[in-house]
Coordinates of C-alpha atoms in Angstrom, one line a residue:
M622 CA -199.9 -28.6 -89.1
S623 CA -197.0 -25.7 -89.9
D624 CA -195.1 -25.9 -92.9
S625 CA -191.5 -27.5 -92.4
S626 CA -188.3 -26.1 -94.0
R627 CA -188.8 -29.0 -97.0
D628 CA -191.9 -27.6 -97.5
T629 CA -191.3 -23.6 -98.0
A630 CA -189.0 -21.1 -97.0
E631 CA -190.8 -19.3 -94.4
G632 CA -191.4 -22.5 -93.0
A633 CA -187.8 -22.5 -92.0
G634 CA -188.3 -19.1 -90.8
W635 CA -186.6 -17.2 -93.4
G636 CA -188.8 -13.8 -94.3
T637 CA -189.8 -11.3 -92.2
A638 CA -191.7 -13.2 -89.8
E639 CA -192.7 -11.8 -86.5
R640 CA -190.0 -13.3 -83.2
G641 CA -191.0 -15.1 -80.6
A642 CA -192.0 -14.4 -77.4
Y643 CA -189.0 -16.4 -75.7
Q644 CA -187.6 -13.2 -75.0
R645 CA -189.7 -13.0 -72.4
L646 CA -188.4 -15.8 -70.9
M647 CA -184.6 -14.9 -70.3
P648 CA -183.3 -13.2 -67.9
S649 CA -182.1 -9.4 -68.3
E650 CA -178.9 -10.1 -68.5
T651 CA -176.9 -12.2 -70.6
R652 CA -173.2 -12.9 -71.6
K653 CA -173.2 -14.0 -74.8
I654 CA -170.4 -17.2 -76.0
S655 CA -167.6 -16.2 -78.5
W656 CA -165.6 -19.2 -79.2
L657 CA -163.2 -16.7 -80.2
D658 CA -162.5 -15.1 -77.6
P659 CA -159.5 -16.5 -76.1
R660 CA -160.3 -16.1 -72.2
M661 CA -163.2 -18.6 -73.1
L662 CA -160.7 -21.1 -75.0
W663 CA -158.0 -20.9 -72.1
A664 CA -161.1 -21.7 -69.5
A665 CA -162.2 -24.5 -72.2
R666 CA -158.4 -25.9 -72.4
N667 CA -158.8 -29.4 -70.2
G668 CA -160.0 -31.1 -73.3
V669 CA -156.3 -30.2 -75.1
L670 CA -154.5 -30.8 -72.1
A671 CA -156.6 -35.0 -71.8
S672 CA -155.0 -35.0 -75.6
W673 CA -151.7 -33.9 -75.2
F674 CA -150.5 -35.6 -71.3
G675 CA -153.1 -38.3 -70.9
D676 CA -157.0 -38.5 -70.0
P677 CA -157.9 -38.7 -66.4
T678 CA -161.8 -38.8 -67.4
G679 CA -161.8 -42.4 -66.2
R680 CA -160.3 -42.3 -63.0
T681 CA -162.3 -39.1 -61.6
R682 CA -165.1 -40.7 -63.3
S683 CA -164.8 -43.8 -61.4
R684 CA -164.3 -42.1 -57.7
W685 CA -167.8 -40.6 -58.7
V686 CA -169.1 -44.0 -59.4
A687 CA -167.8 -44.6 -55.9
Q688 CA -168.6 -42.2 -53.9
R689 CA -172.3 -42.4 -55.7
A690 CA -172.5 -46.2 -54.7
A691 CA -171.5 -45.7 -51.0
A692 CA -174.3 -43.1 -50.7
G693 CA -176.7 -45.8 -51.8
A694 CA -177.2 -46.0 -55.8
P695 CA -178.3 -49.2 -57.4
P696 CA -175.1 -51.3 -58.1
D697 CA -176.5 -51.9 -62.0
K698 CA -177.5 -47.9 -62.3
V699 CA -181.1 -48.8 -63.4
I700 CA -183.3 -46.0 -62.7
R701 CA -186.7 -48.4 -62.3
R702 CA -189.8 -46.5 -63.3
D703 CA -192.9 -47.3 -63.2
D704 CA -194.1 -45.6 -66.8
P705 CA -197.4 -47.2 -68.8
D706 CA -196.1 -49.3 -71.8
T707 CA -197.7 -46.4 -74.0
F708 CA -195.4 -43.2 -73.2
S709 CA -193.7 -40.5 -74.4
F710 CA -190.3 -38.8 -73.7
M711 CA -188.1 -35.7 -74.7
V712 CA -184.5 -35.5 -76.1
I713 CA -182.8 -32.5 -76.1
G714 CA -179.0 -32.4 -76.7
D715 CA -176.2 -29.4 -76.1
T716 CA -178.5 -26.5 -74.5
G717 CA -176.8 -24.2 -71.9
E718 CA -175.6 -21.1 -73.9
G719 CA -177.7 -19.4 -72.1
D720 CA -178.8 -16.9 -74.7
D721 CA -181.1 -16.4 -77.5
P722 CA -180.8 -19.6 -79.7
Q723 CA -181.2 -21.4 -76.4
Y724 CA -184.4 -19.8 -74.9
A725 CA -185.9 -20.0 -78.2
V726 CA -186.4 -23.7 -77.8
V727 CA -188.2 -23.8 -74.5
P728 CA -191.4 -22.4 -76.2
G729 CA -192.2 -25.1 -78.6
F730 CA -190.5 -27.9 -76.0
L731 CA -192.7 -27.3 -73.8
K732 CA -195.9 -27.3 -75.7
V733 CA -195.0 -30.9 -77.5
G734 CA -193.5 -32.4 -74.7
Q735 CA -196.2 -31.1 -71.9
D736 CA -197.2 -34.9 -71.7
S737 CA -194.4 -36.5 -71.8
R738 CA -193.3 -38.5 -68.6
F739 CA -189.4 -37.5 -68.5
A740 CA -186.7 -35.9 -70.7
V741 CA -183.3 -36.5 -71.2
L742 CA -180.8 -33.9 -72.1
A743 CA -177.9 -35.4 -74.2
S744 CA -174.2 -33.4 -74.5
D745 CA -173.0 -30.5 -72.9
V746 CA -175.7 -29.0 -70.3
I747 CA -173.3 -26.2 -69.3
Y748 CA -171.1 -23.9 -71.4
P749 CA -168.5 -23.0 -71.6
V750 CA -167.0 -25.0 -68.7
G751 CA -169.6 -26.7 -66.4
S752 CA -169.8 -24.0 -64.1
A753 CA -172.6 -24.7 -61.2
D754 CA -173.3 -21.0 -60.7
D755 CA -174.1 -21.0 -64.6
Y756 CA -177.1 -23.6 -64.1
A757 CA -179.4 -20.7 -63.1
G758 CA -179.8 -19.1 -66.0
K759 CA -179.0 -22.3 -68.2
F760 CA -180.9 -25.1 -66.7
F761 CA -183.2 -24.5 -63.8
R762 CA -184.0 -21.3 -65.5
P763 CA -185.2 -22.0 -68.9
Y764 CA -187.0 -25.5 -68.1
R765 CA -188.2 -24.6 -65.0
D766 CA -192.3 -24.6 -66.9
Y767 CA -191.5 -28.5 -67.8
P768 CA -193.7 -30.0 -65.4
A769 CA -191.8 -33.6 -65.8
P770 CA -188.4 -35.5 -63.9
I771 CA -185.0 -34.0 -66.6
Y772 CA -182.2 -36.7 -66.7
A773 CA -178.5 -36.0 -68.3
I774 CA -174.9 -37.1 -69.7
P775 CA -172.5 -34.6 -69.8
G776 CA -170.7 -33.8 -72.5
N777 CA -167.1 -32.7 -72.5
H778 CA -167.7 -29.0 -71.4
D779 CA -169.4 -30.2 -68.4
W780 CA -165.9 -32.4 -68.0
Y781 CA -164.2 -29.6 -67.4
E782 CA -164.7 -28.7 -64.1
D783 CA -164.3 -32.0 -63.0
L784 CA -168.1 -32.5 -63.3
G785 CA -168.7 -31.3 -59.6
A786 CA -171.5 -29.0 -60.6
F787 CA -173.3 -31.8 -63.3
M788 CA -172.6 -34.4 -60.2
R789 CA -174.4 -31.9 -56.9
V790 CA -177.6 -31.0 -59.8
F791 CA -178.4 -34.2 -61.0
C792 CA -177.0 -36.8 -58.3
G793 CA -178.4 -36.3 -55.2
D794 CA -176.3 -33.2 -54.2
A795 CA -173.2 -35.0 -54.6
P796 CA -170.3 -33.7 -52.0
P797 CA -166.9 -32.5 -53.9
L798 CA -164.3 -35.3 -54.4
G799 CA -161.5 -35.6 -52.4
P800 CA -158.2 -34.4 -53.7
E801 CA -156.0 -37.2 -55.4
P802 CA -152.1 -37.5 -54.8
A803 CA -150.1 -35.4 -56.1
P804 CA -148.2 -36.5 -59.2
R805 CA -144.5 -37.2 -59.6
P806 CA -142.7 -34.1 -60.8
L807 CA -141.4 -33.8 -63.9
T808 CA -144.0 -36.2 -65.5
R809 CA -146.8 -35.7 -67.8
A810 CA -149.7 -36.1 -64.6
W811 CA -147.8 -33.5 -63.6
L812 CA -147.4 -31.3 -66.2
R813 CA -151.2 -31.0 -66.8
S814 CA -151.9 -30.7 -63.1
L815 CA -149.9 -27.3 -63.2
L816 CA -152.0 -26.4 -66.2
W817 CA -155.9 -27.7 -65.4
H818 CA -158.1 -25.5 -65.1
R819 CA -160.6 -25.9 -61.6
P820 CA -163.8 -24.2 -60.4
R821 CA -163.4 -21.4 -58.9
P822 CA -163.3 -21.4 -55.3
H823 CA -166.7 -20.2 -54.0
D824 CA -168.5 -21.6 -57.6
G825 CA -172.1 -22.5 -56.2
R826 CA -173.0 -20.4 -54.2
H827 CA -175.9 -19.7 -55.7
L828 CA -177.3 -23.2 -56.9
A829 CA -179.3 -23.6 -53.9
A830 CA -181.5 -20.1 -54.8
A831 CA -181.3 -21.8 -58.1
R832 CA -183.3 -25.2 -57.7
W833 CA -185.9 -23.5 -56.5
S834 CA -186.8 -23.2 -59.8
R835 CA -187.5 -26.6 -60.2
A836 CA -188.5 -27.2 -56.9
S837 CA -192.4 -29.1 -57.6
Q838 CA -192.1 -33.2 -56.5
A839 CA -192.8 -34.0 -60.1
Q840 CA -190.0 -32.4 -61.3
Q841 CA -187.7 -34.3 -59.5
A842 CA -184.8 -37.1 -61.0
V843 CA -181.8 -38.5 -58.8
Q844 CA -179.7 -40.5 -61.0
P845 CA -177.0 -43.0 -59.9
G846 CA -174.1 -41.3 -62.0
P847 CA -172.8 -40.1 -65.1
Y848 CA -174.0 -42.6 -66.5
W849 CA -177.3 -45.2 -66.0
A850 CA -179.8 -46.6 -67.5
I851 CA -184.0 -46.5 -67.4
D852 CA -186.3 -48.6 -68.0
A853 CA -189.3 -47.2 -68.7
G854 CA -192.4 -49.0 -70.2
P855 CA -191.2 -51.7 -72.8
V856 CA -187.7 -49.8 -73.3
R857 CA -184.2 -49.2 -71.5
I858 CA -183.1 -45.9 -72.2
I859 CA -179.7 -45.8 -71.6
G860 CA -177.6 -43.4 -71.1
I861 CA -173.9 -43.5 -71.4
D862 CA -170.6 -40.7 -70.4
T863 CA -168.0 -40.5 -73.4
G864 CA -165.9 -37.7 -70.6
L865 CA -163.6 -35.7 -72.5
L866 CA -162.2 -37.3 -76.0
G867 CA -165.2 -39.6 -76.8
T868 CA -164.3 -42.7 -75.3
L869 CA -166.0 -44.8 -72.6
D870 CA -163.1 -46.3 -69.8
A871 CA -163.1 -49.9 -69.0
E872 CA -165.5 -50.0 -66.0
Q873 CA -167.9 -48.7 -68.2
G874 CA -167.5 -50.0 -71.1
A875 CA -168.3 -53.7 -68.7
W876 CA -171.3 -51.9 -67.0
L877 CA -172.0 -51.2 -70.9
R878 CA -172.1 -54.9 -71.8
E879 CA -173.5 -55.7 -69.4
V880 CA -176.9 -54.1 -68.7
S881 CA -177.6 -54.3 -72.6
Q882 CA -178.1 -58.3 -72.1
G883 CA -181.9 -59.4 -72.7
P884 CA -184.2 -59.1 -74.8
R885 CA -185.7 -55.6 -74.2
P886 CA -185.7 -53.5 -76.6
K887 CA -182.9 -50.4 -75.8
I888 CA -182.4 -46.8 -76.7
L889 CA -178.8 -45.0 -76.5
I890 CA -178.0 -41.6 -75.6
T891 CA -174.9 -41.1 -76.2
G892 CA -172.6 -37.7 -75.8
A893 CA -170.2 -38.4 -79.0
P894 CA -172.9 -39.6 -81.9
L895 CA -171.6 -42.5 -83.6
Y896 CA -172.7 -41.7 -87.1
V897 CA -172.3 -38.2 -87.9
D898 CA -170.9 -35.7 -91.0
G899 CA -170.7 -38.5 -93.6
E900 CA -168.7 -40.4 -90.8
H901 CA -169.1 -43.5 -88.6
H902 CA -167.1 -43.1 -85.1
P903 CA -168.2 -46.1 -83.5
C904 CA -166.2 -44.4 -79.6
A905 CA -163.7 -46.6 -78.5
I906 CA -164.0 -48.6 -75.0
E907 CA -160.6 -48.3 -73.3
G908 CA -159.2 -52.3 -73.7
G909 CA -160.6 -53.0 -76.8
G910 CA -164.2 -52.9 -78.9
T911 CA -166.7 -50.3 -79.6
V912 CA -169.7 -48.7 -78.3
D913 CA -170.9 -49.8 -82.0
D914 CA -170.1 -53.3 -81.4
V915 CA -172.4 -53.6 -78.5
V916 CA -175.4 -51.7 -80.3
R917 CA -174.8 -53.6 -83.6
D918 CA -174.8 -56.5 -81.7
P919 CA -178.4 -58.5 -82.2
A920 CA -178.5 -60.3 -79.0
H921 CA -179.0 -57.1 -77.3
H922 CA -181.9 -55.2 -79.3
Y923 CA -180.7 -51.9 -80.0
V924 CA -183.4 -49.7 -82.2
A925 CA -181.5 -46.1 -82.0
A926 CA -178.6 -44.3 -80.9
I927 CA -179.3 -40.6 -80.3
G928 CA -175.7 -38.6 -80.0
G929 CA -175.5 -34.7 -79.0
D930 CA -172.2 -33.2 -79.3
I931 CA -172.9 -32.1 -83.0
H932 CA -175.0 -29.0 -82.8
N933 CA -177.5 -29.8 -85.8
Y934 CA -180.0 -32.9 -86.5
Q935 CA -178.7 -36.2 -88.4
R936 CA -180.6 -39.2 -88.9
Y937 CA -178.8 -42.5 -90.5
R938 CA -180.8 -45.8 -91.4
V939 CA -178.2 -48.6 -91.1
G940 CA -177.8 -51.8 -91.4
D941 CA -180.9 -55.0 -91.8
R942 CA -182.0 -54.3 -88.5
T943 CA -182.6 -50.8 -89.6
L944 CA -180.8 -49.4 -86.7
Q945 CA -181.4 -45.3 -86.3
Y946 CA -178.4 -43.5 -85.4
V947 CA -179.4 -40.4 -84.5
V948 CA -177.7 -36.5 -84.2
A949 CA -179.7 -34.0 -81.6
G950 CA -177.2 -31.5 -80.5
G951 CA -179.9 -28.7 -81.5
G952 CA -181.2 -27.4 -78.3
G953 CA -179.0 -24.4 -77.4
A954 CA -175.4 -23.9 -78.6
F955 CA -174.1 -22.4 -82.1
M956 CA -175.5 -24.0 -85.5
H957 CA -172.6 -26.4 -86.9
A958 CA -172.9 -26.9 -90.6
T959 CA -174.4 -29.7 -92.4
H960 CA -173.7 -28.1 -96.1
T961 CA -170.6 -29.5 -95.3
I962 CA -171.7 -32.8 -95.0
P963 CA -170.7 -34.1 -98.5
H964 CA -173.0 -37.3 -100.3
V965 CA -173.4 -39.5 -98.0
S966 CA -171.9 -43.3 -98.7
V967 CA -171.4 -44.8 -95.4
A968 CA -171.7 -48.3 -94.1
D969 CA -174.9 -49.1 -96.2
V970 CA -176.3 -45.8 -95.8
T971 CA -177.0 -43.8 -99.1
E972 CA -178.3 -40.1 -99.8
R973 CA -181.8 -41.2 -100.3
D974 CA -181.9 -43.0 -96.2
F975 CA -180.3 -39.6 -95.6
R976 CA -182.0 -36.9 -93.3
C977 CA -180.9 -33.8 -91.7
Y978 CA -181.7 -30.2 -90.4
P979 CA -181.3 -27.5 -91.0
L980 CA -181.6 -28.3 -94.7
R981 CA -178.0 -27.9 -95.9
G982 CA -179.1 -25.3 -98.4
D983 CA -180.5 -23.4 -95.6
S984 CA -177.1 -23.8 -94.0
L985 CA -175.4 -23.0 -97.0
A986 CA -177.6 -19.5 -96.6
F987 CA -177.3 -18.6 -93.4
Y988 CA -173.6 -19.3 -93.1
S989 CA -173.4 -16.9 -96.4
R990 CA -175.2 -14.3 -94.3
L991 CA -172.9 -14.6 -91.2
Y992 CA -169.8 -14.3 -92.7
G993 CA -171.3 -11.5 -95.6
R994 CA -172.0 -9.2 -92.3
R995 CA -168.4 -10.6 -90.6
L996 CA -166.1 -9.9 -93.8
R997 CA -168.1 -6.9 -94.8
L998 CA -168.6 -8.2 -98.1
R999 CA -172.8 -9.1 -98.1
R1000 CA -172.6 -7.9 -102.2
F1001 CA -170.7 -11.4 -102.3
F1002 CA -171.2 -13.6 -99.7
T1003 CA -175.0 -13.6 -99.1
L1004 CA -176.9 -16.6 -101.1
T1005 CA -181.1 -17.0 -101.5
E1006 CA -182.1 -19.6 -99.9
A1007 CA -183.0 -20.6 -103.8
E1008 CA -179.7 -19.4 -104.8
A1009 CA -178.1 -22.0 -102.0
T1010 CA -180.4 -24.7 -102.5
A1011 CA -179.9 -24.8 -106.3
V1012 CA -175.5 -24.7 -105.9
I1013 CA -176.1 -27.7 -103.2
A1014 CA -178.1 -30.1 -105.4
E1015 CA -175.6 -28.8 -108.1
R1016 CA -172.2 -30.2 -105.6
L1017 CA -174.5 -33.1 -104.5
G1018 CA -176.3 -34.4 -107.6
I1019 CA -179.4 -34.8 -106.2
P1020 CA -182.2 -32.6 -106.3
P1021 CA -183.4 -29.8 -104.2
T1022 CA -184.8 -31.0 -100.9
R1023 CA -187.3 -28.2 -101.2
T1024 CA -188.4 -26.9 -104.5
P1025 CA -187.5 -22.3 -104.5
G1026 CA -190.4 -21.0 -105.1
A1027 CA -189.0 -19.5 -108.5
P1028 CA -186.1 -21.0 -110.6
A1029 CA -182.4 -20.1 -109.2
R1030 CA -179.6 -20.0 -112.3
V1031 CA -175.9 -21.3 -109.8
T1032 CA -173.6 -18.6 -111.3
R1033 CA -170.0 -19.0 -111.2
R1034 CA -169.9 -16.6 -107.8
T1035 CA -172.7 -18.9 -106.2
R1036 CA -170.5 -21.8 -106.7
L1037 CA -167.2 -19.5 -105.5
V1038 CA -169.1 -19.0 -101.8
A1039 CA -170.6 -22.3 -101.5
S1040 CA -166.6 -24.2 -102.3
L1041 CA -165.4 -20.8 -99.8
L1042 CA -167.9 -22.0 -97.7
G1043 CA -166.8 -25.9 -97.3
A1044 CA -169.7 -26.9 -99.0
G1045 CA -169.7 -31.0 -99.7
G1046 CA -170.2 -32.6 -102.7
R1047 CA -169.9 -35.9 -104.4
P1048 CA -167.1 -38.2 -103.5
D1049 CA -166.2 -38.8 -107.3
R1050 CA -165.8 -34.5 -107.7
T1051 CA -164.4 -34.1 -104.2
S1052 CA -161.1 -32.9 -104.7
R1053 CA -157.9 -33.6 -102.1
L1054 CA -157.8 -29.6 -101.8
R1055 CA -161.3 -29.5 -100.6
L1056 CA -161.0 -32.0 -98.0
P1057 CA -159.1 -30.0 -95.9
V1058 CA -161.0 -27.4 -96.7
R1059 CA -163.4 -28.1 -95.0
K1060 CA -162.1 -29.6 -92.2
I1061 CA -160.4 -26.4 -91.3
Y1062 CA -164.0 -24.9 -92.2
T1063 CA -165.9 -26.9 -89.9
Q1064 CA -163.5 -27.3 -87.2
L1065 CA -162.4 -23.6 -87.0
F1066 CA -164.7 -21.4 -88.4
S1067 CA -168.0 -23.0 -86.9
P1068 CA -167.4 -22.2 -82.9
S1069 CA -167.5 -18.4 -84.0
S1070 CA -170.3 -18.3 -84.9
A1071 CA -173.0 -17.4 -82.7
T1072 CA -175.7 -15.5 -84.0
Y1073 CA -178.5 -14.0 -82.5
S1074 CA -181.7 -12.9 -84.9
P1075 CA -183.7 -15.8 -86.4
P1076 CA -183.8 -18.0 -87.9
F1077 CA -181.6 -20.1 -85.0
F1078 CA -182.4 -24.0 -86.8
K1079 CA -182.5 -25.4 -83.6
C1080 CA -184.9 -28.4 -82.7
F1081 CA -185.7 -31.2 -80.2
L1082 CA -187.1 -34.6 -80.5
R1083 CA -190.1 -36.5 -78.8
L1084 CA -189.8 -40.0 -78.8
D1085 CA -193.8 -41.9 -78.6
V1086 CA -193.3 -45.2 -77.0
T1087 CA -196.0 -48.1 -77.7
P1088 CA -195.3 -52.4 -77.0
E1089 CA -195.1 -52.3 -81.2
A1090 CA -192.2 -49.0 -81.8
V1091 CA -191.1 -45.9 -80.9
R1092 CA -192.1 -42.9 -83.1
L1093 CA -189.3 -40.5 -83.0
R1094 CA -189.9 -36.9 -84.3
C1095 CA -187.7 -34.0 -84.6
Y1096 CA -189.2 -30.8 -84.0
A1097 CA -188.1 -27.3 -85.2
A1098 CA -187.4 -24.1 -83.8
T1099 CA -186.5 -21.3 -85.5
G1100 CA -187.2 -18.4 -82.6
N1101 CA -189.9 -16.5 -84.7
R1102 CA -193.4 -16.5 -83.8
A1103 CA -195.0 -19.1 -86.3
Q1104 CA -192.9 -21.7 -85.3
E1105 CA -193.9 -21.1 -81.8
I1106 CA -197.0 -21.4 -82.0
D1107 CA -196.9 -24.7 -84.2
P1108 CA -193.2 -26.5 -83.9
P1109 CA -192.5 -28.3 -87.9
V1110 CA -192.2 -31.4 -88.0
E1111 CA -188.8 -32.0 -89.8
D1112 CA -188.3 -35.3 -89.5
E1113 CA -190.2 -38.7 -88.4
V1114 CA -189.5 -42.4 -88.5
T1115 CA -191.3 -45.3 -86.5
I1116 CA -189.3 -47.9 -85.0
P1117 CA -190.7 -51.8 -84.8
L1118 CA -190.1 -52.7 -81.5
T1119 CA -191.3 -56.4 -82.5

C-alpha cells in the first residue's frame, strides 16, 4: 500500500511527482468555474433569493414526488436490490465542476470501485446551476467506465434550476413540471418569481446523446425521486434531499421518520453534513425536530451519517453507540480549507476522535501557495509543508499529524501567515477578533480557490458491508500518477452492526 499524507509529504502529493494520466479522460475544452465571476454568481442567485423571499423548495419537491408516484414509483420510495449480505459500494460527493480536480479522482475511483455493486453521488452533481447540458462532461463522461448503477441525492446547486435536469437523469427521464399559478403582485413570492433563475429554453438538447456514455444495462438506475432508501444486503441506505437551504420539508421529514423504523442497520446520505468544521448542524425539519434527532434515536439503528456540500473529508466519532458522522464532499469541486477548523471539542467529540483530509498543515500550505501567487507575494505567503505542519501543531496544541522530514522552526512570519489565512486554534486562545476573520475567510476566499495543478487533495469513499460490520475507507486523489496507480487510504474505520 502506498504512503498516505499521514506518512510522508510525497504521500500527500507534494514534490516533483509525475502528473497523472487523468487528463486523457477529459474533453478537449473545459470551462473552468470561478466563484468570483459576477455572471456565475448571478446565475446561482436562487439560494440567496430563497433566503430573502421564502424558500419554494418544499412545494416544488412535493410536485416532483407526486409526479413520480403517478408514474408508478413505489409509495415508500425504497429501492429493493438483490445484493448479497457481503458487498461494497462507493460514495463520492460534490463532483460536478468538470475540470481537472474532478477528472483527477476518476482513475482511482474506477480502480478501487471496480468490484463495487453501486455508487452514490452525495450532493452537487452539477455546478454551477445543475443545467441539463452540463451532464455530458460532468457526469456521463467522467463515470462512463464505472460498470455499476449510480444513485444520487441533489445538492443546493442542483436545485438552482428547480431540479429539472436532475430528475431527467436520475428519475426515469421525468418530464418537466407544469407552470405554477402566478403569485399575487407585490408579495414576497412575486418578487422572488421576478428574479428567479430558470433553465434556458433549449437546455437538455444534448442529453440524449450524452446518455450513450453510460448506456449498458448494468449501469442503469432509476430512483423514485430526489430522496429515497436502498435496501442492500443487511443495511438500509437512506438518501435525503436538503434543498436550497439545508432543511427538510414536513412531507419528507415524515417519510424519513417512517423509513427509519425497524431494526435494520442504517446509513444516512445527506447533502448537508450534521457535524462539520467542529460544529453541530442537526438539520431542521419543517414543523419541528431535526434530522439528527432521527439519527440519534437508538430505535432507528443508524450507524453512520455521510454528508456532502463541504469539499473535504472529516469524520466525527459521536455518542455512546459510536455513530460515525462523515463529511465526504471532496469528489471534484474546489478544496474547502481544513486548516480553519479549530481544536475540535463538540458534543463528546475531542481532537483525538477527529480525522480530516487534507491534513490541516497540508491545507495551510496549499492556500499559502495559492494566495502567494494570487497576491504576487510568494516570498511572504508561501509556507513549506513542514512549516505549515509545525505552526498548525503550535496553534492547536497537538503533536504534528505528520512528523516533518526536517525540523521546522515556527517564526513570526509563519504565525502571521497562518493568522491571515484563518488557521484555527485552541478555544482558550481564540480571540473574538479571530472568529469573524476565520468566518469571512471560509465564506469569501474559499469559493474563488479553484486550482488546476496538483496536489488537488480530492477523495472518495468505499464502504465494505458484511452482516457484522461496515468498513469505511477514505481514499485520496491528488492528480499525481503515484496516487492514481495505488490510491492511498487516508482514513479507515470499522463500524459494528451487531
